[in-house]
XYZ file of C-alpha atoms in Angstrom:
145
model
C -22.220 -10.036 -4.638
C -20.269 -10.583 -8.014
C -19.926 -6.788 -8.635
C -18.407 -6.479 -4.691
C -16.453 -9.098 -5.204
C -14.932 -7.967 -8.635
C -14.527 -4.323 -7.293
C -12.706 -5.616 -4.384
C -10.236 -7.836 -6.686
C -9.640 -4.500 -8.601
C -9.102 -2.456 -5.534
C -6.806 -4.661 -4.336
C -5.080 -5.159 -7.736
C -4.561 -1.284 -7.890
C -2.949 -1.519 -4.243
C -0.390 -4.220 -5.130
C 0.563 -2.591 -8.283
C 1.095 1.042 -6.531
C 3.383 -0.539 -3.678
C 5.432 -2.751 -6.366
C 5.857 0.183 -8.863
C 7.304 2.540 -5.722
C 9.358 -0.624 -4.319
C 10.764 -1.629 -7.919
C 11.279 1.636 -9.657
C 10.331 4.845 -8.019
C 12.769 4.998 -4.917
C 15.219 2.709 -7.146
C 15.070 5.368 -9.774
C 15.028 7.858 -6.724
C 18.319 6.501 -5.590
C 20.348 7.110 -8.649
C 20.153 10.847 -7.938
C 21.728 12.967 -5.484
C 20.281 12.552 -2.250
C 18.807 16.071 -1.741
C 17.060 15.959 -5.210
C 15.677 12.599 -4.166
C 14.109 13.463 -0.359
C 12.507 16.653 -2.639
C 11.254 14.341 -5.263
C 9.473 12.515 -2.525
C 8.475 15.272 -0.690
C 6.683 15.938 -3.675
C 4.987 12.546 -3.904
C 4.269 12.265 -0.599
C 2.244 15.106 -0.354
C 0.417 14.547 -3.742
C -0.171 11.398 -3.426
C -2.630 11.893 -0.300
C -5.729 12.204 -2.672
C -9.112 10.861 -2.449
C -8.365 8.365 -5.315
C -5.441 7.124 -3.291
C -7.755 6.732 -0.168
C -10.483 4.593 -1.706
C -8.112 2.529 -2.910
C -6.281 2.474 -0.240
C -9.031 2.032 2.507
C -11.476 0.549 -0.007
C -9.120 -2.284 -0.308
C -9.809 -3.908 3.153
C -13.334 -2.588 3.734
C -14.395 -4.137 0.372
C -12.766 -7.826 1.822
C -14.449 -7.004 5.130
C -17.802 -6.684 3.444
C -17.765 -9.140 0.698
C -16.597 -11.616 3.774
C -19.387 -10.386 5.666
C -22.324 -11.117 2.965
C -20.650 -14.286 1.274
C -21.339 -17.800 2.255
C -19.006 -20.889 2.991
C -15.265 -20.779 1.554
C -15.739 -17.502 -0.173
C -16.323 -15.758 3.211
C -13.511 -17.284 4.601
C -11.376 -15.986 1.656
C -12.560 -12.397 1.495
C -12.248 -12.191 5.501
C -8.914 -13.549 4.884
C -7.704 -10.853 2.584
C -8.986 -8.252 4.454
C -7.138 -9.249 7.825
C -4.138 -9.557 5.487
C -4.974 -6.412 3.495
C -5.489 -4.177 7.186
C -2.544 -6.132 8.748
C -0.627 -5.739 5.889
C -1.037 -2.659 4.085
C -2.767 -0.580 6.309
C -1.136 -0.957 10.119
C 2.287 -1.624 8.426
C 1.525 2.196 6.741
C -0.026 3.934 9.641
C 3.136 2.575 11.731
C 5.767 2.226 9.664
C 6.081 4.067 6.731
C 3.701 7.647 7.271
C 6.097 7.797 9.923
C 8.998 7.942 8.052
C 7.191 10.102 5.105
C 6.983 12.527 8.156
C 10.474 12.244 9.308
C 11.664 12.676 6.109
C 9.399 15.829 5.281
C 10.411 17.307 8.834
C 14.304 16.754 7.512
C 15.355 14.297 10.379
C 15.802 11.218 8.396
C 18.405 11.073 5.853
C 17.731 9.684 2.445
C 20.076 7.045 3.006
C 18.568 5.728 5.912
C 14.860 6.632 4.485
C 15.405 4.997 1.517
C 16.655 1.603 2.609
C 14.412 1.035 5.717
C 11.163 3.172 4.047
C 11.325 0.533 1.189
C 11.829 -2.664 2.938
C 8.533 -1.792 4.843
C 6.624 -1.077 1.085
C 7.902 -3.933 -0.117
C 5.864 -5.893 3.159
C 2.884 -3.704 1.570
C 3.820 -4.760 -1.659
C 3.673 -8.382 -0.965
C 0.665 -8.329 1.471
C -1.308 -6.548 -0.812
C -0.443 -9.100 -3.834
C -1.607 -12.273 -1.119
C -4.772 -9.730 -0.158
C -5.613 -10.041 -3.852
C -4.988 -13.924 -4.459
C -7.276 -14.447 -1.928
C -9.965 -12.253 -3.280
C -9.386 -13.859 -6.372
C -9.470 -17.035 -4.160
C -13.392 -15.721 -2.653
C -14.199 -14.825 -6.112
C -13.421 -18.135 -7.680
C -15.332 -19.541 -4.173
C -18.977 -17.421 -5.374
């Protein structure tokens, strides 16, 4: 249960950092160029970024909380079932909704960066925060064990 729970609180870890780096520096950074060179720049992301490493982290996050919530007992199952509501509310539905949408939009050219940038990184920066209370209250089910 202690390597589950420690693998989770590094999943999730990885999540929240990956969300904060695009939110506080990537598109910021993005945004200081012209706005073609930007929308190819993350054209370019997008597409690499869909990678299995990406995906385990990404889905692992959740399913990891699910499952550690699942075989814990008392206040650590609470906490791990906890994150992972937060973690698939969060990160996952607000992605699948909200922001692959716009990743497609932008890719398909009817979005422009303007409007992409502003609205695409308001809804990271929900992932970005939902993913860093996901992993307090891992560390919250870990300290629970």
């Amino acid at each position: 249960m202690l390597t589950l729970a420690l693998v989770t609180l590094v999943l999730h870890g990885l999540l929240a950092g990956l969300f904060y780096a695009f939110s506080m520096s990537v598109v910021p950074g993005l945004n200081a160029v012209e706005p073609a060179q930007a929308e190819a720049a993350m054209r370019g992301v997008n597409r690499k970024i869909l990678n299995p490493w990406l995906f385990v982290v990404f889905l692992g996050s959740p399913v990891a909380a699910l499952v550690a919530g699942l075989l814990a007992d008392g206040a650590a199952a609470t906490w791990f079932l906890a994150a992972a509501g937060v973690s698939f509310a969060g990160s996952f539905l607000v992605t699948a909704a909200l922001n692959v949408p716009m990743n497609n939009a932008l890719e398909a050219g009817t979005i422009s960066w303007q409007d992409y940038s502003r609205r695409w990184t308001a809804w990271n920066t929900v992932r970005a925060a939902a993913s860093v209370v996901s992993l307090a209250l891992t560390g919250a089910g870990l300290a629970a064990l």
